[in-house]
Amino acid sequence: DSSYSDVVDIYNRSANAWSTARLSVGRSSIGAGSLAGRYALFAGGLDDSFKPMTIVDVFDTHTGEWSALDLHTPRGSPRIIDLGSAAAIVGGLSGDLQYLSKAVDYVDADLQMANATLDVDYPQFGLAIADTAGGVGLLTSGYQNNRPGDRFNDFQQSNQTTVFSISQDGSTPAISAAPGQPFPYPRWGAGGAAVNGVFAVGGGHLFGDASSQEPTTVVDRVDIYSSQSGQWSSTPLKLSTPRDYPLAQAVGDYIVFVGGTDQSKDFDILDTRSGAFVTGLGHRPALYTLRTDAAATTVDDCLLIVAGGLVYQGRNATASVEMFDACKQS
């Protein structure tokens, strides 16, 4: 059976129990995210013939019920930015000569939708990062198509940054999307997360000239954006080791980078209050199993879950789950 899976694994922290559910249709390249502290969104995707889809499956964590919405433009792998009382479903794979999409769908806490088009020079497959409590999000870094509509694409690392913010107009949330300061060190494969108005984009890789340097250079650089100033820091930080496609999650006041390397299972932990990485830990948190292409999420701002992925240098898939609990015990 070559069809894509429709299985959803659900963890209930209060019951400390797992259950399963099913999407309305199996597919690959789904955009997944949250909304309003209540809904899980599974947006778009590609069907068995690699055709982009419009379906958005919505899981209500309060009632345990499923419903469905539709994107106004079919897309694979759209990015989801949770701004609190509304979310933006941004860009993705368009399935046409543009290849990358500029489409945006907004969905509010009443599951009402509106749509728009990104104000960017080039369609971009970027990194979506949200400071949900602050109501600010970024689409930045990643790559863009410099020849949209041409028969042959021209993919280049992107410095485009779009800043999403939310305001309340009476009972209706209003989202604005505006160009931001360009990303200072364009690269592919970075990971990012945000909390307390601090956005951290770390790791990734550059493609070099094979005659003069390594064809692919993995980096340890971390760029910091402040939603208060609207600026990227001129002084980047460094991870403990270069990481490509690292997992990045906000946990409490910290931003955690893990994975993205075959060298280390250790976490890099950025304290957003001090603006520095945590050092001198007697016991540094680390993965039990080194894995790539895993999924990660944070529950209740304090429980980090890392699940699935590839192990043994990509030779096998794993169903194993690791949990790192930083929740205060009552």
Short mmCIF file of C-alpha atoms in Angstrom, two decimals, residues 56-268:
data_model
loop_
_atom_site.label_atom_id
_atom_site.label_comp_id
_atom_site.label_asym_id
_atom_site.label_seq_id
_atom_site.Cartn_x
_atom_site.Cartn_y
_atom_site.Cartn_z
CA VAL A 56 -7.53 21.73 6.63
CA ASP A 57 -8.38 19.17 9.31
CA VAL A 58 -9.15 20.83 12.66
CA PHE A 59 -9.01 19.02 16.00
CA ASP A 60 -10.77 20.69 18.94
CA THR A 61 -8.86 19.74 22.09
CA HIS A 62 -11.74 20.95 24.30
CA THR A 63 -14.40 18.72 22.79
CA GLY A 64 -12.31 16.02 21.09
CA GLU A 65 -14.21 16.65 17.84
CA TRP A 66 -12.91 17.07 14.29
CA SER A 67 -14.04 19.50 11.61
CA ALA A 68 -12.70 20.65 8.25
CA LEU A 69 -11.89 23.92 6.50
CA ASP A 70 -10.53 24.71 3.04
CA LEU A 71 -7.59 26.82 1.96
CA HIS A 72 -8.48 29.21 -0.84
CA THR A 73 -5.38 28.01 -2.74
CA PRO A 74 -4.17 24.37 -2.68
CA ARG A 75 -0.70 24.00 -1.20
CA GLY A 76 1.69 21.44 0.20
CA SER A 77 3.72 22.08 3.35
CA PRO A 78 2.22 25.48 4.25
CA ARG A 79 3.70 27.20 7.29
CA ILE A 80 1.45 27.97 10.27
CA ILE A 81 2.01 30.98 12.52
CA ASP A 82 -0.07 30.93 15.73
CA LEU A 83 -0.68 34.53 16.84
CA GLY A 84 -2.98 33.65 19.74
CA SER A 85 -6.54 34.51 18.78
CA ALA A 86 -5.83 33.87 15.08
CA ALA A 87 -3.34 32.01 12.92
CA ALA A 88 -1.78 32.58 9.51
CA ILE A 89 -1.35 29.64 7.11
CA VAL A 90 1.45 30.92 4.90
CA GLY A 91 2.95 29.91 1.57
CA GLY A 92 3.94 26.35 0.71
CA LEU A 93 4.39 24.30 -2.45
CA SER A 94 2.05 25.52 -5.19
CA GLY A 95 2.24 22.69 -7.72
CA ASP A 96 2.57 25.07 -10.68
CA LEU A 97 5.38 26.98 -12.41
CA GLN A 98 5.62 29.35 -9.45
CA TYR A 99 6.57 26.24 -7.44
CA LEU A 100 6.34 28.26 -4.22
CA SER A 101 3.18 30.07 -3.15
CA LYS A 102 2.61 33.61 -1.86
CA ALA A 103 -0.87 32.71 -0.62
CA VAL A 104 -1.95 33.32 2.98
CA ASP A 105 -5.08 32.10 4.75
CA TYR A 106 -6.05 33.60 8.10
CA VAL A 107 -8.24 31.64 10.51
CA ASP A 108 -9.61 33.02 13.78
CA ALA A 109 -10.76 31.36 17.01
CA ASP A 110 -14.29 31.02 15.57
CA LEU A 111 -12.76 29.12 12.61
CA GLN A 112 -13.68 31.91 10.21
CA MET A 113 -11.27 32.36 7.31
CA ALA A 114 -9.94 35.17 5.13
CA ASN A 115 -7.17 35.20 2.55
CA ALA A 116 -4.42 37.48 1.26
CA THR A 117 -1.19 37.47 -0.73
CA LEU A 118 2.27 37.97 0.76
CA ASP A 119 3.93 41.27 -0.11
CA VAL A 120 7.33 39.85 -1.05
CA ASP A 121 9.52 40.13 -4.14
CA TYR A 122 9.83 36.37 -4.57
CA PRO A 123 7.75 33.40 -3.41
CA GLN A 124 9.47 31.97 -0.35
CA PHE A 125 9.58 28.66 1.49
CA GLY A 126 10.61 30.12 4.81
CA LEU A 127 10.87 29.41 8.50
CA ALA A 128 7.67 30.25 10.41
CA ILE A 129 8.20 31.35 14.02
CA ALA A 130 5.61 32.65 16.45
CA ASP A 131 5.70 34.31 19.84
CA THR A 132 2.10 33.33 20.46
CA ALA A 133 1.73 35.14 23.79
CA GLY A 134 3.09 38.32 22.23
CA GLY A 135 0.95 38.06 19.10
CA VAL A 136 3.92 38.40 16.74
CA GLY A 137 5.30 36.00 14.14
CA LEU A 138 7.94 35.87 11.42
CA LEU A 139 8.32 34.21 8.06
CA THR A 140 12.04 34.41 7.33
CA SER A 141 15.14 32.62 6.01
CA GLY A 142 14.61 29.43 3.98
CA TYR A 143 14.73 29.73 0.22
CA GLN A 144 13.00 31.64 -2.56
CA ASN A 145 12.35 31.13 -6.27
CA ASN A 146 14.03 33.96 -8.17
CA ARG A 147 12.40 32.89 -11.46
CA PRO A 148 8.75 32.23 -10.60
CA GLY A 149 6.70 31.16 -13.58
CA ASP A 150 9.73 30.11 -15.62
CA ARG A 151 10.16 26.57 -16.81
CA PHE A 152 13.38 26.31 -14.82
CA ASN A 153 13.36 27.44 -11.19
CA ASP A 154 16.15 29.41 -9.56
CA PHE A 155 16.17 28.58 -5.87
CA GLN A 156 18.36 30.76 -3.65
CA GLN A 157 18.63 31.21 0.10
CA SER A 158 16.31 34.02 1.18
CA ASN A 159 16.79 37.13 3.31
CA GLN A 160 13.12 38.11 3.06
CA THR A 161 11.40 38.67 6.40
CA THR A 162 7.66 39.21 6.83
CA VAL A 163 6.40 40.29 10.26
CA PHE A 164 2.90 39.17 11.26
CA SER A 165 1.18 40.89 14.17
CA ILE A 166 -2.30 40.82 15.63
CA SER A 167 -4.46 43.51 17.17
CA GLN A 168 -7.99 43.41 18.53
CA ASP A 169 -10.62 45.49 16.73
CA GLY A 170 -13.52 45.10 19.11
CA SER A 171 -14.19 41.36 19.25
CA THR A 172 -12.48 40.71 15.90
CA PRO A 173 -8.73 40.04 15.66
CA ALA A 174 -6.97 41.94 12.88
CA ILE A 175 -3.72 40.55 11.45
CA SER A 176 -1.19 42.68 9.63
CA ALA A 177 1.68 41.35 7.54
CA ALA A 178 4.46 43.76 6.63
CA PRO A 179 8.01 43.50 5.29
CA GLY A 180 10.58 43.42 8.08
CA GLN A 181 14.31 44.00 8.30
CA PRO A 182 16.06 41.51 5.97
CA PHE A 183 17.42 38.34 7.52
CA PRO A 184 21.14 39.05 8.10
CA TYR A 185 22.70 35.70 7.16
CA PRO A 186 20.59 33.88 4.52
CA ARG A 187 20.92 30.10 4.60
CA TRP A 188 19.02 26.88 4.14
CA GLY A 189 17.89 24.47 6.85
CA ALA A 190 17.82 26.70 9.94
CA GLY A 191 15.50 26.07 12.88
CA GLY A 192 13.81 28.68 15.01
CA ALA A 193 11.52 29.43 17.93
CA ALA A 194 10.41 32.46 19.95
CA VAL A 195 9.30 33.51 23.42
CA ASN A 196 9.34 36.77 25.41
CA GLY A 197 9.66 38.75 22.18
CA VAL A 198 12.95 37.01 21.34
CA PHE A 199 13.14 35.13 18.02
CA ALA A 200 16.13 32.79 17.59
CA VAL A 201 17.11 31.31 14.21
CA GLY A 202 19.92 28.77 14.51
CA GLY A 203 21.94 26.36 12.43
CA GLY A 204 21.38 25.58 8.77
CA HIS A 205 23.72 25.24 5.82
CA LEU A 206 25.27 27.10 2.91
CA PHE A 207 26.08 25.81 -0.55
CA GLY A 208 29.63 26.70 -1.48
CA ASP A 209 31.94 26.52 -4.45
CA ALA A 210 33.27 22.97 -4.44
CA SER A 211 36.55 24.15 -5.96
CA SER A 212 37.36 26.38 -2.99
CA GLN A 213 35.40 25.06 -0.01
CA GLU A 214 33.12 22.28 1.13
CA PRO A 215 30.07 22.00 -1.19
CA THR A 216 27.81 22.18 1.86
CA THR A 217 28.85 23.99 5.02
CA VAL A 218 26.76 23.41 8.15
CA VAL A 219 26.78 26.43 10.48
CA ASP A 220 26.55 27.04 14.22
CA ARG A 221 25.30 30.62 13.92
CA VAL A 222 22.21 31.87 15.81
CA ASP A 223 20.55 35.12 14.72
CA ILE A 224 18.34 36.99 17.19
CA TYR A 225 15.36 39.18 16.31
CA SER A 226 13.60 41.41 18.84
CA SER A 227 9.91 42.08 18.28
CA GLN A 228 10.26 45.11 20.56
CA SER A 229 12.87 46.83 18.38
CA GLY A 230 11.88 45.18 15.10
CA GLN A 231 15.56 44.54 14.42
CA TRP A 232 17.95 41.65 14.01
CA SER A 233 20.91 41.72 16.39
CA SER A 234 24.23 42.68 14.83
CA THR A 235 25.97 40.22 17.16
CA PRO A 236 24.98 36.60 16.46
CA LEU A 237 25.30 33.82 19.01
CA LYS A 238 26.75 30.33 18.50
CA LEU A 239 25.46 26.82 19.06
CA SER A 240 27.75 24.33 20.76
CA THR A 241 28.04 22.46 17.46
CA PRO A 242 26.93 23.10 13.85
CA ARG A 243 23.38 21.83 13.27
CA ASP A 244 21.43 21.38 10.03
CA TYR A 245 17.62 21.34 10.22
CA PRO A 246 17.68 21.37 14.04
CA LEU A 247 14.50 21.05 16.05
CA ALA A 248 13.78 24.28 17.92
CA GLN A 249 11.11 24.80 20.57
CA ALA A 250 10.27 27.36 23.23
CA VAL A 251 10.07 25.81 26.71
CA GLY A 252 9.16 28.33 29.40
CA ASP A 253 11.58 31.26 29.11
CA TYR A 254 14.03 29.16 27.11
CA ILE A 255 14.55 28.26 23.47
CA VAL A 256 15.91 24.74 22.95
CA PHE A 257 17.85 23.54 19.89
CA VAL A 258 18.38 19.79 19.51
CA GLY A 259 19.21 17.37 16.71
CA GLY A 260 20.36 18.49 13.31
CA THR A 261 23.75 16.85 13.73
CA ASP A 262 25.29 13.41 13.78
CA GLN A 263 27.84 14.62 16.32
CA SER A 264 25.84 15.32 19.46
CA LYS A 265 22.63 14.40 21.30
CA ASP A 266 22.99 17.41 23.62
CA PHE A 267 20.58 20.33 23.87
CA ASP A 268 21.59 23.94 23.29
#
